[in-house]
Coordinates of C-alpha atoms and ligand atoms in Angstrom, one line a residue:
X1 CA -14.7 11.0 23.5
X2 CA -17.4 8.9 22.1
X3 CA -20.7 8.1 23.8
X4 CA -20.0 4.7 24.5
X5 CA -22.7 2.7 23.0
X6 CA -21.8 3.9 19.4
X7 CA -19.5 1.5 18.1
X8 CA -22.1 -1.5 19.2
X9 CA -24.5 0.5 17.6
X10 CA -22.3 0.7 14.6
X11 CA -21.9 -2.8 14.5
X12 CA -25.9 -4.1 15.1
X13 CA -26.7 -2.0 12.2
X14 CA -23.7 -3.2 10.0
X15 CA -24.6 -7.4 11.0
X16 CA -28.0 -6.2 9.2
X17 CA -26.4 -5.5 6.5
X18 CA -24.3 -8.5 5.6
X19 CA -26.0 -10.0 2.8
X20 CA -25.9 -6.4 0.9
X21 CA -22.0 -6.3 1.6
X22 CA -21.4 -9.4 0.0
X23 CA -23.4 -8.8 -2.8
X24 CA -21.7 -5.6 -3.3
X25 CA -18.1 -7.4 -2.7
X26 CA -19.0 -9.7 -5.8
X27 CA -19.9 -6.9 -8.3
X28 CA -16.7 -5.3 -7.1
X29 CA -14.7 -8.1 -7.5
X30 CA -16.1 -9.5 -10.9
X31 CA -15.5 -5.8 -12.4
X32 CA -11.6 -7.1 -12.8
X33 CA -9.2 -4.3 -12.7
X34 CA -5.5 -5.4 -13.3
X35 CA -3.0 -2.1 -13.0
X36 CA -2.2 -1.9 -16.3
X37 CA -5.3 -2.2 -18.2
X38 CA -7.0 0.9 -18.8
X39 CA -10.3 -0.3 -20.2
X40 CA -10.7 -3.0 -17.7
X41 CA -10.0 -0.5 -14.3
X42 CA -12.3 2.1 -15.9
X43 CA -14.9 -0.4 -16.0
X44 CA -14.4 -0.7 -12.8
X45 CA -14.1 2.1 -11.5
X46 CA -17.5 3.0 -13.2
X47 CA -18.8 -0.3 -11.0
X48 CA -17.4 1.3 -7.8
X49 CA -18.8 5.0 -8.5
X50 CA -22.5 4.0 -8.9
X51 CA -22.8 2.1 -5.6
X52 CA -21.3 5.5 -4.0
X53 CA -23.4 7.7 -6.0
X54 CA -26.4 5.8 -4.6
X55 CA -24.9 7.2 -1.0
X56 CA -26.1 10.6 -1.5
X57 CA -22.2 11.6 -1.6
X58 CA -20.2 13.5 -3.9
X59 CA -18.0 11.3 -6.6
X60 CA -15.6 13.2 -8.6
X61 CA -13.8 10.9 -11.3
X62 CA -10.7 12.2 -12.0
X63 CA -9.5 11.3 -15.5
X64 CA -6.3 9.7 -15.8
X65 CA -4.2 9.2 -19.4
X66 CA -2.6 6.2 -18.8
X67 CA -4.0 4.6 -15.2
X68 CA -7.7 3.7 -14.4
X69 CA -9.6 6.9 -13.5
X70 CA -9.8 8.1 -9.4
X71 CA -12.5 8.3 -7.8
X72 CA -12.9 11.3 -4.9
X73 CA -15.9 11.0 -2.9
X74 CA -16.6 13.9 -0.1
X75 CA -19.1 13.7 2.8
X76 CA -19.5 17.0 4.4
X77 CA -21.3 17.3 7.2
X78 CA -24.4 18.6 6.6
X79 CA -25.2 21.5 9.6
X80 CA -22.2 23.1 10.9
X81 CA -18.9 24.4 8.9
X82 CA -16.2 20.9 8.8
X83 CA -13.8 21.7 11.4
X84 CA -11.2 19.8 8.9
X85 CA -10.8 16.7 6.9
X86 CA -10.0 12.4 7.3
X87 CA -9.2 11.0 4.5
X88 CA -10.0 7.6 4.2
X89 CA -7.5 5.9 0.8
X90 CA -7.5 2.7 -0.7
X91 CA -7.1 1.7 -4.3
X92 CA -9.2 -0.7 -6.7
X93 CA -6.8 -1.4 -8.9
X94 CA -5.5 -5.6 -8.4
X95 CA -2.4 -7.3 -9.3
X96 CA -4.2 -9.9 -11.4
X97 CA -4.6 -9.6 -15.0
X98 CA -7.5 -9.8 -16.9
X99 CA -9.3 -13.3 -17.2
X100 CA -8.1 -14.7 -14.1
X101 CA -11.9 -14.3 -13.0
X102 CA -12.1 -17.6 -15.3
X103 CA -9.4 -19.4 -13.5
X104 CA -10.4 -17.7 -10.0
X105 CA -14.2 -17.0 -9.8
X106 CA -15.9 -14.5 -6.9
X107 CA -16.9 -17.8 -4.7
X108 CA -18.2 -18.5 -1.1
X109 CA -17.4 -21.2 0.9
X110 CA -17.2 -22.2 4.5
X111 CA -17.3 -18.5 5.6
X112 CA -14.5 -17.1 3.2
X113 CA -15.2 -15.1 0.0
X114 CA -12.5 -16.1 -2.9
X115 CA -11.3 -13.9 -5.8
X116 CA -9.1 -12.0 -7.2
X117 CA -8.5 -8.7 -5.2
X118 CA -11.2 -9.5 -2.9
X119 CA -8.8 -9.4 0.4
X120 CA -6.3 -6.7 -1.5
X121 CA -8.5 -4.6 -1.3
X122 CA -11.8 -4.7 -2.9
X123 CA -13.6 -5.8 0.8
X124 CA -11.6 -2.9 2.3
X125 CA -14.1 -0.4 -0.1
X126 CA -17.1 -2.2 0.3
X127 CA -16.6 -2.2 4.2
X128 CA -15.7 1.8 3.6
X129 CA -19.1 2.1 1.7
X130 CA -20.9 0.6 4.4
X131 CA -19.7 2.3 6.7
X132 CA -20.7 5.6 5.3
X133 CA -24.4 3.7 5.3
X134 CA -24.3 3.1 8.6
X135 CA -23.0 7.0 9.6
X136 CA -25.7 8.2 7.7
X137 CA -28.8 5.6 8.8
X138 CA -27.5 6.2 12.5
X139 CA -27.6 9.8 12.0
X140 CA -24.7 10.3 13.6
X141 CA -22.9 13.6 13.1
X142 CA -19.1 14.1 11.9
X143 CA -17.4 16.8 12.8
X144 CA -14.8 16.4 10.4
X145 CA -15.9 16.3 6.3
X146 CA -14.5 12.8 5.0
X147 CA -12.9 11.8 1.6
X148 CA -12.3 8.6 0.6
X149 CA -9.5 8.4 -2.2
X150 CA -9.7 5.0 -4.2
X151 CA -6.6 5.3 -6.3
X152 CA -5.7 2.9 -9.4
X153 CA -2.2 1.9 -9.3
X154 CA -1.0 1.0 -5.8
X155 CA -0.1 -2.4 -7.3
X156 CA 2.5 -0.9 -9.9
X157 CA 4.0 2.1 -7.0
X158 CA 1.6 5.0 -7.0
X159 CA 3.2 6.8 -9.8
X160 CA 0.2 8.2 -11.3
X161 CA -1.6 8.9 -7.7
X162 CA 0.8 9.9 -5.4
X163 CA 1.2 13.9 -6.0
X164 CA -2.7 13.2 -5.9
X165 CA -3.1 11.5 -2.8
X166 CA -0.1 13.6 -1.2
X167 CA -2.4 16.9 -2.2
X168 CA -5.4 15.0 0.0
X169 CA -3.4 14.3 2.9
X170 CA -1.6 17.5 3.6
X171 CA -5.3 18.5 3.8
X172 CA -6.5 16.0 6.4
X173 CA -6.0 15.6 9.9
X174 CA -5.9 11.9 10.1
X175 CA -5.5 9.2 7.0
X176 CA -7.3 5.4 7.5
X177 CA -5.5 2.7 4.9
X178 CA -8.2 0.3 4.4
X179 CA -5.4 -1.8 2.6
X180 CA -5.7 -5.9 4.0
X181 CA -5.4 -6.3 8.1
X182 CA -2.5 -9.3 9.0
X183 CA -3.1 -12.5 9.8
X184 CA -6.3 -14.3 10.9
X185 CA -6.6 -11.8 14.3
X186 CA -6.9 -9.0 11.2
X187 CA -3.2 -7.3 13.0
X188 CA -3.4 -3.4 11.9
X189 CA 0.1 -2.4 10.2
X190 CA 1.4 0.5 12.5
X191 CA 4.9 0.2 10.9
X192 CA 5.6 -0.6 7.6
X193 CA 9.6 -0.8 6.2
X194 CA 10.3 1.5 3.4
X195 CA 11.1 0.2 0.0
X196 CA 13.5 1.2 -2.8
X197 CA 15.4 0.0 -5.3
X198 CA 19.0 1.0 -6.5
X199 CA 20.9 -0.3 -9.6
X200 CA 25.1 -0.2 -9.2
X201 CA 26.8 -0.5 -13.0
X202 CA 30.3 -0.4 -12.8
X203 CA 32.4 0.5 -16.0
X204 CA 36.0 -1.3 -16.1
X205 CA 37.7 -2.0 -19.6
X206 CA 37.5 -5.0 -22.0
X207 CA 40.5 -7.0 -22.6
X208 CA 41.7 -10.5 -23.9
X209 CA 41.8 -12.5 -20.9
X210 CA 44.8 -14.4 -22.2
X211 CA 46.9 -12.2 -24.5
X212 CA 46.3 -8.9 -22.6
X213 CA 45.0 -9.2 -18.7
X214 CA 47.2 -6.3 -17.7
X215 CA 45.1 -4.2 -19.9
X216 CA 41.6 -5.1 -18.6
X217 CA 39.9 -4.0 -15.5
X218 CA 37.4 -6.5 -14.5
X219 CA 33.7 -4.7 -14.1
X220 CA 32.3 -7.9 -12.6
X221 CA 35.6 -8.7 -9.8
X222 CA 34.8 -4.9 -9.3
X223 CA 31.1 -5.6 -8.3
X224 CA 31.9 -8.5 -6.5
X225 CA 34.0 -6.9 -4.0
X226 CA 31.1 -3.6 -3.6
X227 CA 28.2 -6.2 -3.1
X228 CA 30.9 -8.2 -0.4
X229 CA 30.9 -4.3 1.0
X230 CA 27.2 -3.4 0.6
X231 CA 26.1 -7.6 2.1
X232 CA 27.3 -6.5 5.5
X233 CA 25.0 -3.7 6.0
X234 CA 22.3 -5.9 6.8
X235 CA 21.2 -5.2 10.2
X236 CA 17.8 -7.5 10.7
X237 CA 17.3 -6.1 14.4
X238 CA 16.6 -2.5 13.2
X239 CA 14.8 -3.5 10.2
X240 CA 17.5 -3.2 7.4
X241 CA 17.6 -5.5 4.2
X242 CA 19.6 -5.1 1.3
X243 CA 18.9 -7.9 -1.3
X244 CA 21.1 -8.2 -4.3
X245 CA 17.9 -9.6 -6.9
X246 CA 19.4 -9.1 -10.1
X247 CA 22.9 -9.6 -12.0
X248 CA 24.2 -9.0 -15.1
X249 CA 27.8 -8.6 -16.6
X250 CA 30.0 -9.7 -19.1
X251 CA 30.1 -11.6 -22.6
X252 CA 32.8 -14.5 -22.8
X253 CA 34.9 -16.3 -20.6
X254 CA 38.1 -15.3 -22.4
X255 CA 37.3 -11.5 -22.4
X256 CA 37.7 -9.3 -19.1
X257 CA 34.4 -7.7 -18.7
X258 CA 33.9 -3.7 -19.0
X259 CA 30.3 -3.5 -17.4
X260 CA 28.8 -5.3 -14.9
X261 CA 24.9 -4.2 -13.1
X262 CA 23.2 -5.2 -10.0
X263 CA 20.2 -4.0 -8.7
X264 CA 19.1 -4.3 -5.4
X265 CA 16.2 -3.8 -3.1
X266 CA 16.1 -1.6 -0.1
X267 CA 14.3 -1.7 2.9
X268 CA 14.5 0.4 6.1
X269 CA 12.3 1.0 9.4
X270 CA 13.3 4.3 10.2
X271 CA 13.7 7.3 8.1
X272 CA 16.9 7.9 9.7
X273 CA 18.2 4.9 8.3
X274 CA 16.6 5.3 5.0
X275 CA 18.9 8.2 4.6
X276 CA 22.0 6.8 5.8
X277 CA 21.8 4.2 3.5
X278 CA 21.2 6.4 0.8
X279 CA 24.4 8.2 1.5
X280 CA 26.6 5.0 2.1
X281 CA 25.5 3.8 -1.1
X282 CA 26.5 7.4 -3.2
X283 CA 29.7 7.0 -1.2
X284 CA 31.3 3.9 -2.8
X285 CA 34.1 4.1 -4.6
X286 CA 35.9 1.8 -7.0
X287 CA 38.3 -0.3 -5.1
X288 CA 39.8 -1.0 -8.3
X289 CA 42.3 1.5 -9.7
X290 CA 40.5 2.6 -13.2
X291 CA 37.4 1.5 -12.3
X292 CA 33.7 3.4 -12.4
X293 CA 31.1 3.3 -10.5
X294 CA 27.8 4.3 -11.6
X295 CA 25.0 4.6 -9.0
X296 CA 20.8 5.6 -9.2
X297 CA 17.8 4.7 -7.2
X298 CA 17.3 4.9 -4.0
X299 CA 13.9 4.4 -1.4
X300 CA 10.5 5.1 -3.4
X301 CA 8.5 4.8 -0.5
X302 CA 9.5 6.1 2.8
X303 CA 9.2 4.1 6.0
X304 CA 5.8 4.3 8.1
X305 CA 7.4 5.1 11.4
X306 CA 5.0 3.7 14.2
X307 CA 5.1 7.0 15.9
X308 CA 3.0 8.2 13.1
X309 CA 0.0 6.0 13.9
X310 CA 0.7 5.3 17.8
X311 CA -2.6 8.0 18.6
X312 CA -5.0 6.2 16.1
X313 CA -3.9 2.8 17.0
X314 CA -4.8 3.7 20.7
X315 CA -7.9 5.3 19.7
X316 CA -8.9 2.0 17.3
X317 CA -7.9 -0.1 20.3
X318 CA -10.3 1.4 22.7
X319 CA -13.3 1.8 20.1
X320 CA -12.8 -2.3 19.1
X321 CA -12.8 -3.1 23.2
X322 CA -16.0 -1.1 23.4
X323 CA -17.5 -4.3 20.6
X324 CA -15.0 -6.9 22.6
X325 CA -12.8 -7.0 20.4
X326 CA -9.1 -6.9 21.0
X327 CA -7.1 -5.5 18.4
X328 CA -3.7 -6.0 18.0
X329 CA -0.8 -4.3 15.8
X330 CA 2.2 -5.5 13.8
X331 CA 5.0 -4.1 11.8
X332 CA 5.4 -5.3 8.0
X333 CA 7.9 -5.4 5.3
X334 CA 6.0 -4.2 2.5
X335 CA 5.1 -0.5 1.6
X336 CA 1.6 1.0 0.8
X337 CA 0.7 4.9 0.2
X338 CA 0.6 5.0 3.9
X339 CA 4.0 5.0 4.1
X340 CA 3.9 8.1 1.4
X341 CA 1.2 10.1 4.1
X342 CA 2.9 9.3 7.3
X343 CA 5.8 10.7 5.9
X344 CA 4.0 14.1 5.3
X345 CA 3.8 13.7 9.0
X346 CA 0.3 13.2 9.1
X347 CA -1.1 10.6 11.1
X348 CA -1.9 7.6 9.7
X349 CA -3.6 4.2 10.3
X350 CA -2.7 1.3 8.2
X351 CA -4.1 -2.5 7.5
X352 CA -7.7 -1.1 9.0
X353 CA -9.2 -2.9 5.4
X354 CA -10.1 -6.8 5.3
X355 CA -9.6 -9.5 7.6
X356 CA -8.3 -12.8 5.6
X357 CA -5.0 -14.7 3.6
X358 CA -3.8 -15.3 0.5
X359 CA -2.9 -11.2 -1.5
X360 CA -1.9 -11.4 -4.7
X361 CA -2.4 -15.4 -4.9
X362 CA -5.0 -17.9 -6.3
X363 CA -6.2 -18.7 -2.6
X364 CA -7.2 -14.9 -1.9
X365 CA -9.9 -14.7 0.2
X366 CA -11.5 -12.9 2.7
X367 CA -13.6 -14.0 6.1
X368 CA -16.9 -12.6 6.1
X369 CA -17.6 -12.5 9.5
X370 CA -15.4 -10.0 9.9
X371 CA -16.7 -7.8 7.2
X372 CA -19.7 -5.6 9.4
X373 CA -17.1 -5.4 12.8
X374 CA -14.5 -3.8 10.3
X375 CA -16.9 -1.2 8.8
X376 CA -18.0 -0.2 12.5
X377 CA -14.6 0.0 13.6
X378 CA -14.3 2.4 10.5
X379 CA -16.8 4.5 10.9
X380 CA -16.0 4.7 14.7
X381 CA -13.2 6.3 14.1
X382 CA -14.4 8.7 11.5
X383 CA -17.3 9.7 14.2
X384 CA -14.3 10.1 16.9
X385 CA -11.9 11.8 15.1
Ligands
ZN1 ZN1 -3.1 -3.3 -1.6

């Protein structure tokens, strides 16, 4: 247990530091770092090292071909032996191409911070980095050694960083997502849905609609009658979507078509259900004599089940009353690379990043007030964990 006064200690010292945090917020932000530009996330990546380096810490860069570079910092504790690891994982990376600083600029006003991947998720790092500071000019002692993981391609699914970032967390005892909190009471995500994506082609056989219909077998009836089938297992209550989002099939009106492709988007609460809907969808079969159905895909990101952050949560919880603050939870739709630790089954703590609106739009912001109670409830956790 902590020694009570620490995370209003935390905070005094992080209030002090406000000005700095915003200063550092606009040099991450104006370093713009779109997913699929390599030059431009280097850059900034190169931006986010240096203010770490400045910390005392270790950076590795780890070179990536294709994706922006990721950065590994470790802070060991300097005395006695690390009795085992927190991982603290984010990503720099934005879903705004380059330019939109132009259209968007880093601006303040009335006690928000604007621009683009300020809220998702470059305040999250800054508050990370400051919280660090704060460990450090409070002398306070970790037990634990902590790396913080700032990945480059959240934005486009983690290809490139997730065997990385899986590596990190089977090593840690605890992972903190310092991806955006919900809602203007900054709700931590303790259950996220899992997301996938499956495409159904079915194969039928081409014939004139008029001279021959006997001969054809019609791909698109065919998928008509699966997506009728595949609609109904929709069950909102426990968290299940399936949405049909694209279409395609056939050529003319007067020929039967032979192919016919949907692909859909999959989203489920519970692992358990992840799976069974993974099975129901290899076991469709044509309901059309002659027909073929062709099915790939399936979840990319597993649900965060809230049993898998239901400790943290209550340890977060009691280190925000100690600042009075009450912190709240909520369950989203969307997936982050918490959903890939938690279902390592280590525990993990999502949404602990910036308080404000508007991801991956042109009113992205961020409220600054929040910023310095944030980074103590951060490195709170890392001093109690
Ligand atoms: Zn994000």
């Amino acid at each position: 247990m902590p020694n009570a006064p620490l995370p209003k200690e935390l905070l005094r010292l992080l209030k002090l530091q406000l000005p700095q945090m915003l200063a550092t917020l606009r040099r991450f932000v104006e370093a713009e770092s779109p997913s699929l530009e390599k030059a431009a996330v280097d850059r900034c990546c190169s931006v986010i090292a240096r203010e770490w380096t400045k910390h005392g810490t270790r950076v590795e860069r780890m070179a990536q071909k294709q994706r922006g570079d990721i950065l590994r910092i470790t802070h060991a504790p300097s005395k006695s032996r690390p009795s085992g690891q927190l991982l603290v994982l984010g990503h720099y990376d934005t879903v705004y191409s380059s330019g939109t600083l132009q259209k968007i600029p880093f601006r303040v006003s009335a006690g928000k911070a604007y621009g683009p991947g300020v809220f998702d998720m470059k305040a999250g790092i800054v508050q990370a980095l400051f919280a660090l500071q704060a460990l450090q000019q409070a002398e306070i002692p970790l037990s634990k050694r902590v790396v913080f993981l700032w990945t480059s391609d959240e934005e486009i699914g983690s290809e490139a960083s997730r065997r990385l970032l899986e590596a990190e967390a089977r090593r840690s005892d605890a992972v903190f997502v310092l991806e955006p909190s919900f809602g203007p009471r900054g709700l931590l995500k303790t259950s996220r849905r899992g997301v996938g994506k499956a495409e159904l082609i079915v194969h039928g056989r081409a014939s004139h609609a008029g001279l021959a219909p006997q001969e054809g077998i019609n791909a698109i009836h065919e998928l008509a009658r699966q997506l009728a089938r595949i609609e109904k297992w929709n069950d909102l209550r426990r968290g299940i979507t399936i949405n049909a989002g694209i279409i395609e099939g056939g050529t003319r009106t007067n020929v039967i078509p032979e192919r016919a492709r949907v692909v859909v988007d999959l989203r489920a609460l519970r692992v358990s259900d992840m799976r069974s809907l993974e099975g129901r969808l290899r076991d469709l079969r044509p309901l059309q004599s002659g027909a073929r159905l062709e099915i790939t895909g399936g979840f990319d990101r597993p649900p965060l089940e809230r049993k898998m952050s239901a400790t943290l949560f209550a340890c977060a919880k009691m280190l925000a009353n100690q600042m009075n603050l009450s912190l709240g939870e909520c369950t989203v739709g969307g997936g982050s690379d918490g959903n890939f630790t938690a279902a390592l089954g280590i525990p993990t703590l999502d949404g602990l990043g910036a308080v404000g609106d508007g991801a991956h739009s042109s009113h992205e912001h961020v409220l600054i007030n929040t910023m310095p109670a944030r980074a103590a409830l951060l490195a709170a956790l890392l001093a109690t964990n």
